[in-house]
mmCIF file of C-alpha atoms in Angstrom:
data_model
loop_
_atom_site.group_PDB
_atom_site.id
_atom_site.type_symbol
_atom_site.label_atom_id
_atom_site.label_comp_id
_atom_site.label_asym_id
_atom_site.label_seq_id
_atom_site.Cartn_x
_atom_site.Cartn_y
_atom_site.Cartn_z
ATOM 1 C CA MET A 1 -4.232 12.059 -52.957
ATOM 2 C CA ASN A 2 -4.995 11.563 -49.605
ATOM 3 C CA SER A 3 -3.174 13.785 -46.602
ATOM 4 C CA ALA A 4 -0.458 11.688 -45.815
ATOM 5 C CA ARG A 5 0.929 11.161 -49.511
ATOM 6 C CA LYS A 6 0.305 14.758 -50.468
ATOM 7 C CA LEU A 7 2.169 15.942 -46.789
ATOM 8 C CA ALA A 8 5.062 13.219 -47.843
ATOM 9 C CA ALA A 9 5.171 14.504 -51.307
ATOM 10 C CA GLU A 10 5.961 18.025 -50.188
ATOM 11 C CA ALA A 11 7.986 17.012 -47.817
ATOM 12 C CA VAL A 12 9.597 15.049 -50.249
ATOM 13 C CA ALA A 13 9.429 18.623 -52.719
ATOM 14 C CA ILE A 14 12.189 20.510 -50.002
ATOM 15 C CA ILE A 15 14.152 17.840 -49.111
ATOM 16 C CA GLU A 16 15.517 16.885 -52.868
ATOM 17 C CA GLU A 17 15.147 21.165 -53.435
ATOM 18 C CA GLU A 18 18.025 20.969 -50.598
ATOM 19 C CA LEU A 19 19.175 17.461 -50.683
ATOM 20 C CA GLN A 20 23.279 18.684 -49.601
ATOM 21 C CA ARG A 21 22.063 19.344 -46.843
ATOM 22 C CA ARG A 22 21.061 18.019 -43.609
ATOM 23 C CA ILE A 23 17.081 19.266 -42.515
ATOM 24 C CA SER A 24 15.928 18.472 -39.091
ATOM 25 C CA LEU A 25 13.130 16.880 -38.531
ATOM 26 C CA ALA A 26 11.313 19.466 -36.278
ATOM 27 C CA GLU A 27 12.742 22.463 -38.840
ATOM 28 C CA LEU A 28 11.027 20.378 -41.752
ATOM 29 C CA ALA A 29 8.110 20.470 -39.605
ATOM 30 C CA GLU A 30 8.024 23.622 -39.414
ATOM 31 C CA ARG A 31 8.229 24.909 -42.545
ATOM 32 C CA LEU A 32 4.568 22.341 -43.040
ATOM 33 C CA HIS A 33 3.220 23.664 -40.176
ATOM 34 C CA TYR A 34 2.874 20.358 -38.893
ATOM 35 C CA SER A 35 3.893 18.990 -35.459
ATOM 36 C CA PRO A 36 6.960 16.829 -35.936
ATOM 37 C CA TYR A 37 5.078 13.804 -34.701
ATOM 38 C CA TYR A 38 2.424 13.771 -37.174
ATOM 39 C CA LEU A 39 5.057 14.304 -40.192
ATOM 40 C CA GLN A 40 6.974 11.360 -38.903
ATOM 41 C CA ARG A 41 3.523 9.139 -38.987
ATOM 42 C CA ALA A 42 2.626 10.803 -42.540
ATOM 43 C CA PHE A 43 5.993 10.695 -44.235
ATOM 44 C CA VAL A 44 6.336 7.488 -42.884
ATOM 45 C CA GLU A 45 2.574 5.301 -44.333
ATOM 46 C CA ALA A 46 3.260 6.740 -48.025
ATOM 47 C CA VAL A 47 7.343 6.776 -48.634
ATOM 48 C CA GLY A 48 8.343 3.698 -46.029
ATOM 49 C CA LEU A 49 11.329 4.880 -44.346
ATOM 50 C CA PRO A 50 10.848 8.924 -41.878
ATOM 51 C CA PRO A 51 12.169 11.913 -43.430
ATOM 52 C CA ALA A 52 15.845 11.800 -42.066
ATOM 53 C CA ARG A 53 17.058 7.717 -43.031
ATOM 54 C CA TYR A 54 15.412 8.700 -46.824
ATOM 55 C CA ALA A 55 17.535 12.099 -47.348
ATOM 56 C CA GLN A 56 20.194 10.322 -46.358
ATOM 57 C CA ARG A 57 19.130 6.820 -48.688
ATOM 58 C CA ARG A 58 19.092 9.348 -51.305
ATOM 59 C CA ARG A 59 22.558 11.398 -50.687
ATOM 60 C CA LEU A 60 24.615 7.862 -50.632
ATOM 61 C CA THR A 61 22.495 7.273 -54.064
ATOM 62 C CA GLU A 62 23.692 10.454 -55.718
ATOM 63 C CA ALA A 63 27.328 9.714 -54.471
ATOM 64 C CA ALA A 64 26.774 6.705 -55.950
ATOM 65 C CA LEU A 65 26.079 8.065 -59.231
ATOM 66 C CA GLN A 66 28.995 10.700 -59.117
ATOM 67 C CA LEU A 67 31.274 8.025 -57.987
ATOM 68 C CA CYS A 68 30.169 5.844 -61.316
ATOM 69 C CA TYR A 69 29.548 8.471 -63.915
ATOM 70 C CA THR A 70 32.103 11.363 -63.413
ATOM 71 C CA ARG A 71 35.981 11.908 -62.119
ATOM 72 C CA ARG A 72 34.421 13.638 -59.300
ATOM 73 C CA PRO A 73 36.945 13.905 -56.783
ATOM 74 C CA LEU A 74 36.123 11.617 -53.166
ATOM 75 C CA ALA A 75 36.187 15.233 -51.380
ATOM 76 C CA ASP A 76 33.347 17.349 -53.155
ATOM 77 C CA ILE A 77 31.321 13.978 -52.815
ATOM 78 C CA ALA A 78 31.581 14.212 -49.760
ATOM 79 C CA LEU A 79 31.274 17.423 -49.319
ATOM 80 C CA ALA A 80 27.884 16.859 -51.966
ATOM 81 C CA ALA A 81 26.314 14.153 -49.658
ATOM 82 C CA GLY A 82 25.781 16.199 -46.669
ATOM 83 C CA TYR A 83 29.469 14.661 -44.756
ATOM 84 C CA GLU A 84 32.221 17.062 -43.235
ATOM 85 C CA SER A 85 35.332 15.329 -43.407
ATOM 86 C CA GLN A 86 35.374 11.979 -46.789
ATOM 87 C CA GLN A 87 36.866 10.276 -43.940
ATOM 88 C CA ALA A 88 32.612 10.289 -42.341
ATOM 89 C CA PHE A 89 31.490 10.079 -45.962
ATOM 90 C CA THR A 90 33.918 6.583 -47.002
ATOM 91 C CA ALA A 91 31.947 5.173 -43.036
ATOM 92 C CA ALA A 92 28.402 5.238 -44.028
ATOM 93 C CA PHE A 93 28.639 5.135 -47.876
ATOM 94 C CA ALA A 94 31.195 1.341 -47.436
ATOM 95 C CA ALA A 95 28.280 0.400 -44.207
ATOM 96 C CA PHE A 96 25.488 1.351 -47.514
ATOM 97 C CA TYR A 97 26.532 -0.099 -50.717
ATOM 98 C CA LYS A 98 29.323 -2.130 -48.795
ATOM 99 C CA GLN A 99 32.196 -1.603 -50.176
ATOM 100 C CA PRO A 100 33.841 2.332 -49.796
ATOM 101 C CA PRO A 101 33.624 4.629 -51.869
ATOM 102 C CA HIS A 102 37.044 4.055 -54.808
ATOM 103 C CA ALA A 103 36.499 0.000 -54.876
ATOM 104 C CA PHE A 104 32.421 0.956 -55.754
ATOM 105 C CA ARG A 105 34.072 3.846 -58.651
ATOM 106 C CA GLU A 106 36.187 1.467 -59.956
ATOM 107 C CA GLU A 107 33.700 -1.650 -60.575
ATOM 108 C CA GLY A 108 31.489 0.368 -62.695
ATOM 109 C CA ARG A 109 27.855 -1.262 -61.570
ATOM 110 C CA PHE A 110 25.706 1.824 -60.166
ATOM 111 C CA TYR A 111 22.208 0.658 -58.693
ATOM 112 C CA PRO A 112 20.010 2.992 -55.904
ATOM 113 C CA LEU A 113 20.129 2.526 -52.775
ATOM 114 C CA GLN A 114 16.723 5.687 -52.725
ATOM 115 C CA LEU A 115 15.095 6.541 -55.453
ATOM 116 C CA ARG A 116 12.734 9.539 -55.506
ATOM 117 C CA HIS A 117 9.840 9.283 -54.418
ATOM 118 C CA ARG A 118 6.683 10.033 -56.895
ATOM 119 C CA PRO A 119 3.148 9.726 -55.059
ATOM 120 C CA ARG A 120 0.676 8.455 -57.112
ATOM 121 C CA GLN A 121 -2.963 9.764 -56.949
ATOM 122 C CA LEU A 122 -5.522 6.748 -55.596
ATOM 123 C CA PRO A 123 -8.695 6.175 -56.970
ATOM 124 C CA ALA A 124 -11.501 9.030 -55.336
ATOM 125 C CA ARG A 125 -12.583 6.339 -52.149
ATOM 126 C CA GLY A 126 -8.749 5.367 -51.752
ATOM 127 C CA ALA A 127 -8.383 1.848 -52.936
ATOM 128 C CA ARG A 128 -9.460 0.413 -49.204
ATOM 129 C CA ARG A 129 -9.915 -3.940 -50.966
ATOM 130 C CA PHE A 130 -7.795 -5.295 -52.502
ATOM 131 C CA GLY A 131 -8.372 -7.865 -55.445
ATOM 132 C CA ALA A 132 -7.405 -11.036 -55.747
ATOM 133 C CA VAL A 133 -4.297 -12.401 -56.748
ATOM 134 C CA ARG A 134 -3.845 -12.665 -60.057
ATOM 135 C CA PRO A 135 -1.259 -14.161 -62.220
ATOM 136 C CA ALA A 136 0.745 -10.881 -63.691
ATOM 137 C CA ARG A 137 0.290 -10.279 -67.802
ATOM 138 C CA GLU A 138 3.324 -8.907 -70.628
ATOM 139 C CA GLU A 139 1.425 -4.894 -69.929
ATOM 140 C CA ASP A 140 1.777 -5.082 -65.983
ATOM 141 C CA ILE A 141 5.286 -4.972 -66.847
ATOM 142 C CA PRO A 142 5.271 -1.191 -66.714
ATOM 143 C CA ALA A 143 2.830 -0.554 -64.537
ATOM 144 C CA TRP A 144 5.028 -3.341 -61.671
ATOM 145 C CA THR A 145 8.814 -1.686 -62.639
ATOM 146 C CA GLU A 146 7.137 1.293 -61.148
ATOM 147 C CA LEU A 147 6.281 -0.837 -58.203
ATOM 148 C CA ALA A 148 10.263 -2.677 -57.970
ATOM 149 C CA PHE A 149 11.727 1.198 -58.182
ATOM 150 C CA SER A 150 9.820 2.825 -56.042
ATOM 151 C CA THR A 151 10.398 0.260 -53.689
ATOM 152 C CA VAL A 152 14.228 -0.357 -54.592
ATOM 153 C CA GLU A 153 15.907 0.274 -51.381
ATOM 154 C CA GLY A 154 14.720 -3.890 -50.334
ATOM 155 C CA PHE A 155 16.665 -5.186 -52.897
ATOM 156 C CA PRO A 156 20.453 -4.488 -53.297
ATOM 157 C CA HIS A 157 21.620 -4.543 -56.256
ATOM 158 C CA LEU A 158 18.245 -4.221 -58.487
ATOM 159 C CA GLU A 159 19.296 -2.753 -61.647
ATOM 160 C CA ALA A 160 17.198 -1.458 -64.388
ATOM 161 C CA GLU A 161 17.909 -3.961 -67.486
ATOM 162 C CA GLY A 162 18.178 -6.454 -65.646
ATOM 163 C CA PHE A 163 15.385 -6.822 -63.541
ATOM 164 C CA GLY A 164 13.655 -6.150 -66.775
ATOM 165 C CA ARG A 165 15.175 -9.234 -68.005
ATOM 166 C CA ALA A 166 14.063 -11.165 -65.023
ATOM 167 C CA LEU A 167 10.868 -9.757 -64.703
ATOM 168 C CA ALA A 168 9.335 -10.295 -68.624
ATOM 169 C CA ALA A 169 10.804 -14.161 -67.806
ATOM 170 C CA ALA A 170 8.877 -14.133 -65.205
ATOM 171 C CA VAL A 171 6.010 -13.425 -66.284
ATOM 172 C CA ALA A 172 5.773 -15.157 -69.727
ATOM 173 C CA GLU A 173 7.207 -18.149 -67.207
ATOM 174 C CA GLY A 174 3.944 -18.151 -65.143
ATOM 175 C CA TRP A 175 5.824 -17.348 -62.129
ATOM 176 C CA ALA A 176 5.136 -13.444 -61.482
ATOM 177 C CA PHE A 177 1.317 -12.416 -59.750
ATOM 178 C CA LEU A 178 -0.019 -9.010 -58.477
ATOM 179 C CA LEU A 179 -2.122 -7.908 -56.083
ATOM 180 C CA PRO A 180 -3.991 -4.833 -57.261
ATOM 181 C CA ALA A 181 -4.919 -2.526 -54.844
ATOM 182 C CA GLY A 182 -7.606 -0.334 -57.398
ATOM 183 C CA GLU A 183 -7.741 1.272 -60.413
ATOM 184 C CA GLY A 184 -4.403 2.297 -62.209
ATOM 185 C CA GLU A 185 -2.308 0.628 -58.613
ATOM 186 C CA LEU A 186 -0.391 -2.170 -57.610
ATOM 187 C CA ALA A 187 -0.624 -2.950 -53.384
ATOM 188 C CA GLY A 188 2.025 -6.003 -53.539
ATOM 189 C CA ALA A 189 4.413 -7.673 -56.942
ATOM 190 C CA VAL A 190 5.641 -11.799 -55.829
ATOM 191 C CA ILE A 191 7.867 -13.582 -57.976
ATOM 192 C CA LEU A 192 7.809 -17.967 -56.912
ATOM 193 C CA GLY A 193 10.564 -19.403 -57.045
ATOM 194 C CA ARG A 194 10.752 -23.180 -59.492
ATOM 195 C CA ALA A 195 11.806 -25.165 -56.502
ATOM 196 C CA PRO A 196 8.986 -25.610 -54.056
ATOM 197 C CA GLY A 197 7.984 -23.129 -51.176
ATOM 198 C CA TRP A 198 11.222 -20.013 -52.437
ATOM 199 C CA ILE A 199 9.721 -17.026 -53.142
ATOM 200 C CA ASP A 200 12.344 -15.328 -55.736
ATOM 201 C CA TYR A 201 11.049 -11.587 -55.205
ATOM 202 C CA LEU A 202 8.629 -9.983 -52.680
ATOM 203 C CA THR A 203 7.615 -6.230 -52.131
ATOM 204 C CA VAL A 204 4.853 -4.144 -51.473
ATOM 205 C CA SER A 205 3.579 -0.633 -51.795
ATOM 206 C CA PRO A 206 4.028 2.137 -49.306
ATOM 207 C CA HIS A 207 0.754 2.623 -47.735
ATOM 208 C CA CYS A 208 -0.094 -1.193 -47.911
ATOM 209 C CA ARG A 209 2.676 -2.615 -45.929
ATOM 210 C CA ARG A 210 0.321 -1.341 -42.763
ATOM 211 C CA ARG A 211 -3.202 -3.395 -44.328
ATOM 212 C CA GLY A 212 -2.524 -6.978 -44.437
ATOM 213 C CA ALA A 213 -0.339 -7.230 -48.441
ATOM 214 C CA ALA A 214 2.100 -8.846 -47.696
ATOM 215 C CA ARG A 215 0.089 -11.547 -45.697
ATOM 216 C CA ALA A 216 -2.248 -12.128 -48.687
ATOM 217 C CA MET A 217 0.846 -12.940 -51.125
ATOM 218 C CA LEU A 218 1.717 -15.100 -48.584
ATOM 219 C CA ARG A 219 -1.436 -17.228 -48.202
ATOM 220 C CA PHE A 220 -1.535 -17.140 -52.136
ATOM 221 C CA ALA A 221 2.044 -18.792 -51.687
ATOM 222 C CA ALA A 222 1.205 -20.744 -49.322
ATOM 223 C CA ALA A 223 -1.262 -22.252 -50.823
ATOM 224 C CA ARG A 224 0.395 -23.193 -53.971
ATOM 225 C CA TRP A 225 2.932 -25.419 -51.954
ATOM 226 C CA PRO A 226 0.435 -27.018 -49.338
ATOM 227 C CA GLY A 227 2.175 -28.017 -46.654
ATOM 228 C CA SER A 228 5.810 -26.001 -47.797
ATOM 229 C CA PRO A 229 6.988 -23.844 -45.618
ATOM 230 C CA LEU A 230 8.088 -20.812 -47.185
ATOM 231 C CA TYR A 231 12.206 -19.533 -48.301
ATOM 232 C CA LEU A 232 13.116 -16.071 -49.189
ATOM 233 C CA THR A 233 16.548 -13.882 -48.714
ATOM 234 C CA THR A 234 16.900 -10.565 -46.779
ATOM 235 C CA PHE A 235 18.985 -8.459 -44.940
ATOM 236 C CA ARG A 236 21.313 -9.254 -42.610
ATOM 237 C CA ALA A 237 21.184 -8.445 -39.026
ATOM 238 C CA GLY A 238 22.431 -5.522 -38.181
ATOM 239 C CA ASP A 239 22.732 -4.187 -41.919
ATOM 240 C CA ARG A 240 22.843 -0.198 -41.499
ATOM 241 C CA ALA A 241 20.999 -0.805 -44.861
ATOM 242 C CA ASP A 242 18.035 -2.263 -43.775
ATOM 243 C CA PRO A 243 15.051 -0.149 -44.210
ATOM 244 C CA GLY A 244 13.108 -2.222 -42.312
ATOM 245 C CA TYR A 245 12.378 -5.030 -43.784
ATOM 246 C CA ARG A 246 14.454 -7.889 -41.976
ATOM 247 C CA ALA A 247 11.750 -7.005 -38.949
ATOM 248 C CA ALA A 248 8.812 -6.944 -41.139
ATOM 249 C CA PHE A 249 9.341 -10.397 -42.448
ATOM 250 C CA LEU A 250 10.528 -11.028 -38.363
ATOM 251 C CA ARG A 251 7.064 -9.591 -37.194
ATOM 252 C CA LEU A 252 5.017 -12.039 -39.857
ATOM 253 C CA GLY A 253 6.096 -14.878 -38.159
ATOM 254 C CA PHE A 254 9.259 -15.456 -40.706
ATOM 255 C CA VAL A 255 13.086 -17.006 -39.074
ATOM 256 C CA GLU A 256 16.453 -17.432 -39.409
ATOM 257 C CA GLY A 257 18.250 -18.969 -41.427
ATOM 258 C CA PRO A 258 21.392 -19.906 -43.126
ATOM 259 C CA LEU A 259 23.891 -16.466 -44.504
ATOM 260 C CA GLN A 260 23.829 -16.060 -47.822
ATOM 261 C CA VAL A 261 25.673 -13.852 -50.531
ATOM 262 C CA GLU A 262 24.385 -12.527 -53.639
ATOM 263 C CA PHE A 263 25.756 -10.823 -56.511
ATOM 264 C CA GLY A 264 28.244 -10.131 -53.820
ATOM 265 C CA TYR A 265 25.891 -8.341 -51.734
ATOM 266 C CA PRO A 266 26.149 -10.159 -48.410
ATOM 267 C CA THR A 267 21.957 -12.090 -47.085
ATOM 268 C CA GLN A 268 19.927 -13.678 -44.868
ATOM 269 C CA GLN A 269 17.531 -16.966 -45.559
ATOM 270 C CA MET A 270 14.222 -16.524 -43.506
ATOM 271 C CA THR A 271 11.932 -19.013 -42.808
ATOM 272 C CA LEU A 272 7.925 -18.764 -42.806
ATOM 273 C CA PHE A 273 7.115 -22.915 -41.328
ATOM 274 C CA PRO A 274 3.483 -23.392 -41.966
ATOM 275 C CA PRO A 275 1.407 -24.023 -38.717
ATOM 276 C CA GLU A 276 1.570 -27.496 -38.124
ATOM 277 C CA GLY A 277 5.248 -27.676 -38.938
ATOM 278 C CA ARG A 278 6.113 -25.290 -37.023
ATOM 279 C CA ARG A 279 6.868 -27.014 -34.011
ATOM 280 C CA ARG A 280 8.078 -30.833 -35.916
ATOM 281 C CA ASP A 281 10.334 -28.771 -38.380
ATOM 282 C CA GLY A 282 11.828 -25.205 -35.734
#
């Protein structure tokens, strides 16, 4: 395991052990004997977001679990999630889950904002190069599922059972593709839509996001539909639940499209025009 992932794993262990308590970056860095700057950078590289945002999302996920599967009083859940008042907890929960805690409890459909980060061992040389994007096979489904739930923060309402059925169907029908990153490791995964240009699902392992994995899969999708724009949906502007996916797509060249609601969640369509079509269609 490289140094960034090892350090992030140690930081995650501390956060998880004391999840009910808000640990500052300075304290976390002091306990791990690293500078706050280095720790933050290593954590983002390995996990995909800063320690404080990871911890907040984990606490709210645990609160959502309690709301759906226990009758624990709301005040107790708020306290366990690190909030000093029920009012503050309700505001934070609604900002991330798009409904207040009591409504989420009544609906009873749990989905996680953030699962515990579990680092994987890289091959000895770190797998610096990707393989070619290839069709996913049935035997790839466990590794794909592991990747999907390690990046669950980017996909509101991702539920294990429904995702499993959709993934199995996409694999069987030939719409699912993988980007290998070395022995036993996936850099990313993409499900192409049946309509030209549509990308139903795209995810990249956190430690591959700065190595061009997303661009590699977008080039693959563009080659499948020469001359067609690419379309996908992501978080709307200002959504506190967005861990940075919207900004990442904008950096990749996507432009804003129509607002939508998917599975009851507010999203926005994004469009990536082919180079020759940007001026004409934009």
